[in-house]
Amino acid sequence: MMEYKGYVAAVEFDDSVGRLHGRVVNSGAYPIATFEATDVDGIRREFQRSIDEYLASCREDGVEPKKPFSGNLNLRLGPDLHQRAALSATAHGVSLNSWIKQAVEEKASR
């Protein structure tokens, strides 16, 4: 993974053509940029160029660029898990949002 200006790219190597292929993975369902190169320095350079071009194009068109992550997450738990989480949050004296955030932080830090 590579990061530039808050955007993250995943890179894969295609041995059949001897090229690295990258795509932005944190811009929604569809990547805002894909790029390729033959070496590590080149793929990093192409990633950064792709992001800079994307941001410049958004500015020129007066369009708000897709943010890497908004911080908002819709979550479907099912009624039983929702109830158990809410009761646990209450028992710990925190909001359900704070309780879920703490649980995700614990899991993500492992």
Coordinates of N, CA and C in Angstrom, one line a residue:
M1 N 0.8 -1.2 0.0 CA 0.0 0.0 0.0 C 0.9 1.3 0.0
M2 N 0.4 2.3 -0.7 CA 1.1 3.6 -0.7 C 0.0 4.6 -0.4
E3 N 0.5 5.7 0.2 CA -0.4 6.8 0.6 C 0.2 8.1 0.1
Y4 N -0.7 9.0 -0.5 CA -0.4 10.3 -0.9 C -1.6 11.2 -0.8
K5 N -1.4 12.3 -0.1 CA -2.5 13.3 0.1 C -3.8 12.7 0.6
G6 N -3.6 11.6 1.5 CA -4.8 11.0 2.1 C -5.4 9.8 1.2
Y7 N -4.9 9.7 0.0 CA -5.4 8.6 -0.8 C -4.5 7.4 -0.7
V8 N -5.0 6.2 -0.7 CA -4.3 5.0 -0.5 C -4.4 4.1 -1.8
A9 N -3.3 3.6 -2.2 CA -3.2 2.8 -3.4 C -2.8 1.4 -3.1
A10 N -3.4 0.4 -3.8 CA -2.9 -1.0 -3.7 C -2.2 -1.3 -5.0
V11 N -1.1 -2.0 -5.0 CA -0.3 -2.3 -6.1 C -0.1 -3.8 -6.3
E12 N -0.3 -4.3 -7.5 CA -0.1 -5.7 -7.8 C 0.9 -5.8 -9.0
F13 N 1.6 -6.9 -9.0 CA 2.6 -7.2 -10.1 C 2.0 -8.2 -11.0
D14 N 2.0 -7.9 -12.3 CA 1.6 -8.8 -13.4 C 2.8 -9.3 -14.0
D15 N 3.1 -10.6 -13.7 CA 4.3 -11.2 -14.2 C 4.3 -11.5 -15.7
S16 N 3.1 -11.6 -16.2 CA 2.9 -11.9 -17.6 C 3.4 -10.8 -18.5
V17 N 3.3 -9.5 -18.0 CA 3.8 -8.4 -18.8 C 4.9 -7.6 -18.1
G18 N 5.3 -8.1 -16.9 CA 6.4 -7.4 -16.2 C 6.1 -6.0 -15.8
R19 N 4.8 -5.8 -15.3 CA 4.4 -4.4 -14.9 C 3.7 -4.4 -13.6
L20 N 3.9 -3.3 -12.9 CA 3.1 -3.1 -11.6 C 1.9 -2.3 -12.0
H21 N 0.8 -2.7 -11.4 CA -0.5 -2.0 -11.7 C -1.0 -1.5 -10.3
G22 N -1.5 -0.3 -10.3 CA -2.0 0.3 -9.0 C -3.3 0.9 -9.2
R23 N -4.1 1.0 -8.1 CA -5.4 1.6 -8.1 C -5.6 2.2 -6.7
V24 N -6.3 3.3 -6.7 CA -6.7 4.0 -5.5 C -7.8 3.1 -4.9
V25 N -7.7 2.8 -3.6 CA -8.7 1.9 -2.9 C -9.6 2.5 -1.9
N26 N -9.3 3.8 -1.6 CA -10.1 4.4 -0.6 C -10.9 5.6 -1.1
S27 N -11.5 5.5 -2.3 CA -12.3 6.6 -2.8 C -13.7 6.2 -3.2
G28 N -14.2 5.2 -2.6 CA -15.5 4.7 -2.9 C -15.5 3.5 -3.7
A29 N -16.7 3.2 -4.3 CA -16.8 1.9 -5.0 C -16.0 1.8 -6.3
Y30 N -15.7 2.9 -6.9 CA -14.9 2.9 -8.1 C -13.6 3.7 -7.9
P31 N -12.5 3.2 -8.3 CA -11.2 3.9 -8.0 C -11.2 5.2 -8.8
I32 N -10.7 6.3 -8.2 CA -10.6 7.5 -9.0 C -9.4 7.5 -9.9
A33 N -8.5 6.6 -9.7 CA -7.3 6.5 -10.5 C -6.7 5.1 -10.6
T34 N -6.2 4.7 -11.7 CA -5.4 3.5 -11.9 C -4.2 4.0 -12.6
F35 N -3.1 3.2 -12.5 CA -1.8 3.6 -13.0 C -0.9 2.4 -13.1
E36 N 0.2 2.5 -13.9 CA 1.1 1.4 -14.0 C 2.5 1.9 -14.2
A37 N 3.5 1.0 -14.0 CA 4.9 1.3 -14.2 C 5.6 0.0 -14.2
T38 N 6.9 0.1 -14.4 CA 7.8 -1.1 -14.4 C 8.6 -1.3 -13.2
D39 N 8.7 -0.2 -12.3 CA 9.5 -0.3 -11.1 C 8.8 0.5 -10.0
V40 N 9.4 0.3 -8.8 CA 8.8 0.9 -7.6 C 8.8 2.4 -7.7
D41 N 9.9 3.0 -8.1 CA 9.9 4.5 -8.2 C 8.9 5.0 -9.2
G42 N 8.8 4.2 -10.3 CA 7.9 4.6 -11.3 C 6.4 4.5 -10.9
I43 N 6.1 3.5 -10.1 CA 4.7 3.3 -9.7 C 4.3 4.4 -8.7
R44 N 5.3 4.7 -7.8 CA 5.0 5.8 -6.8 C 4.8 7.1 -7.6
R45 N 5.7 7.4 -8.5 CA 5.6 8.6 -9.3 C 4.3 8.7 -10.1
E46 N 3.8 7.6 -10.7 CA 2.6 7.6 -11.4 C 1.4 7.7 -10.5
F47 N 1.4 7.1 -9.3 CA 0.4 7.3 -8.3 C 0.2 8.8 -8.0
Q48 N 1.3 9.4 -7.6 CA 1.3 10.8 -7.2 C 0.8 11.7 -8.4
R49 N 1.3 11.4 -9.6 CA 0.9 12.2 -10.7 C -0.6 12.0 -11.0
S50 N -1.1 10.8 -10.8 CA -2.6 10.5 -11.0 C -3.4 11.3 -10.0
I51 N -3.0 11.3 -8.7 CA -3.8 12.0 -7.7 C -3.7 13.5 -8.0
D52 N -2.5 14.0 -8.3 CA -2.4 15.5 -8.6 C -3.3 15.9 -9.8
E53 N -3.3 15.0 -10.9 CA -4.1 15.3 -12.0 C -5.6 15.2 -11.7
Y54 N -6.0 14.2 -10.9 CA -7.4 14.1 -10.4 C -7.8 15.4 -9.7
L55 N -7.0 15.8 -8.7 CA -7.4 17.0 -7.9 C -7.4 18.3 -8.8
A56 N -6.5 18.4 -9.7 CA -6.5 19.5 -10.6 C -7.7 19.5 -11.5
S57 N -8.1 18.4 -12.0 CA -9.3 18.2 -12.8 C -10.5 18.6 -12.1
C58 N -10.6 18.2 -10.8 CA -11.8 18.6 -10.0 C -11.8 20.1 -9.8
R59 N -10.7 20.7 -9.5 CA -10.6 22.2 -9.4 C -11.1 22.9 -10.6
E60 N -10.6 22.4 -11.8 CA -10.9 23.0 -13.1 C -12.4 22.9 -13.3
D61 N -13.0 21.8 -13.0 CA -14.4 21.5 -13.3 C -15.3 22.0 -12.1
G62 N -14.8 22.6 -11.1 CA -15.6 23.0 -10.0 C -16.3 21.9 -9.2
V63 N -15.7 20.8 -9.2 CA -16.3 19.6 -8.6 C -15.5 19.3 -7.3
E64 N -16.2 18.9 -6.3 CA -15.6 18.5 -5.0 C -15.0 17.1 -5.2
P65 N -13.7 16.9 -5.0 CA -13.0 15.6 -5.1 C -13.6 14.6 -4.1
K66 N -13.6 13.4 -4.5 CA -14.0 12.3 -3.6 C -13.0 12.3 -2.4
K67 N -13.5 12.3 -1.2 CA -12.7 12.3 0.0 C -12.2 10.9 0.2
P68 N -11.0 10.7 0.7 CA -10.5 9.3 0.9 C -11.4 8.6 1.9
F69 N -11.8 9.2 3.0 CA -12.8 8.6 3.9 C -13.5 9.7 4.6
S70 N -14.8 9.6 4.7 CA -15.6 10.7 5.3 C -15.6 10.7 6.9
G71 N -15.4 9.5 7.4 CA -15.5 9.3 8.9 C -16.9 8.8 9.2
N72 N -17.8 8.8 8.3 CA -19.2 8.3 8.5 C -19.3 6.9 8.0
L73 N -20.0 6.0 8.7 CA -20.1 4.6 8.3 C -21.5 4.2 8.7
N74 N -22.2 3.7 7.7 CA -23.5 3.1 8.0 C -23.3 1.6 8.3
L75 N -23.9 1.1 9.3 CA -23.6 -0.2 9.9 C -24.9 -0.9 10.1
R76 N -25.0 -2.2 9.6 CA -26.2 -3.0 9.8 C -25.7 -4.2 10.8
L77 N -26.3 -4.2 11.9 CA -25.9 -5.2 12.9 C -27.0 -6.3 13.1
G78 N -28.2 -6.0 12.8 CA -29.3 -7.0 13.1 C -29.8 -6.6 14.5
P79 N -31.1 -6.8 14.7 CA -31.7 -6.4 16.0 C -31.0 -6.9 17.3
D80 N -30.7 -8.2 17.3 CA -30.1 -8.8 18.5 C -28.7 -8.1 18.8
L81 N -27.8 -8.1 17.9 CA -26.5 -7.5 18.1 C -26.6 -6.0 18.4
H82 N -27.6 -5.3 17.8 CA -27.8 -3.9 18.0 C -28.2 -3.7 19.5
Q83 N -29.1 -4.5 20.0 CA -29.5 -4.5 21.4 C -28.4 -4.8 22.3
R84 N -27.6 -5.8 22.1 CA -26.5 -6.2 23.0 C -25.5 -5.1 23.0
A85 N -25.2 -4.5 21.8 CA -24.2 -3.4 21.8 C -24.7 -2.2 22.6
A86 N -26.0 -1.8 22.4 CA -26.5 -0.7 23.1 C -26.5 -0.9 24.6
L87 N -26.9 -2.1 25.0 CA -26.9 -2.4 26.5 C -25.4 -2.4 27.0
S88 N -24.5 -2.9 26.3 CA -23.1 -2.9 26.7 C -22.6 -1.4 26.8
A89 N -22.9 -0.6 25.8 CA -22.5 0.8 25.8 C -23.1 1.5 27.0
T90 N -24.4 1.3 27.3 CA -25.0 1.9 28.5 C -24.3 1.4 29.8
A91 N -24.0 0.1 29.9 CA -23.4 -0.4 31.1 C -22.0 0.2 31.2
H92 N -21.3 0.6 30.2 CA -20.0 1.2 30.2 C -20.1 2.7 30.3
G93 N -21.3 3.3 30.3 CA -21.5 4.7 30.5 C -21.0 5.5 29.3
V94 N -21.1 5.0 28.0 CA -20.7 5.7 26.8 C -21.9 5.6 25.8
S95 N -21.8 6.4 24.8 CA -22.8 6.3 23.7 C -22.5 5.1 22.9
L96 N -23.5 4.7 22.2 CA -23.3 3.5 21.3 C -22.3 3.8 20.2
N97 N -22.3 5.0 19.7 CA -21.3 5.4 18.7 C -19.9 5.3 19.3
S98 N -19.7 5.8 20.5 CA -18.3 5.7 21.2 C -18.0 4.3 21.5
W99 N -18.9 3.5 21.9 CA -18.7 2.1 22.1 C -18.2 1.3 20.9
I100 N -18.9 1.6 19.8 CA -18.6 0.9 18.5 C -17.2 1.4 18.0
K101 N -16.9 2.7 18.2 CA -15.6 3.3 17.8 C -14.5 2.6 18.6
Q102 N -14.7 2.5 19.9 CA -13.7 1.8 20.7 C -13.5 0.4 20.3
A103 N -14.5 -0.3 20.0 CA -14.4 -1.7 19.5 C -13.7 -1.8 18.2
V104 N -13.9 -0.9 17.3 CA -13.2 -0.9 16.0 C -11.8 -0.6 16.2
E105 N -11.5 0.4 17.0 CA -10.1 0.8 17.3 C -9.3 -0.4 17.9
E106 N -9.9 -1.1 18.8 CA -9.3 -2.2 19.4 C -9.0 -3.3 18.4
K107 N -9.9 -3.6 17.5 CA -9.8 -4.6 16.5 C -8.8 -4.2 15.5
A108 N -8.8 -3.0 15.1 CA -7.9 -2.5 14.0 C -6.5 -2.3 14.4
S109 N -6.2 -2.2 15.7 CA -4.9 -2.0 16.2 C -4.1 -3.3 16.4
R110 N -4.8 -4.4 16.2 CA -4.2 -5.7 16.4 C -3.4 -6.1 15.2

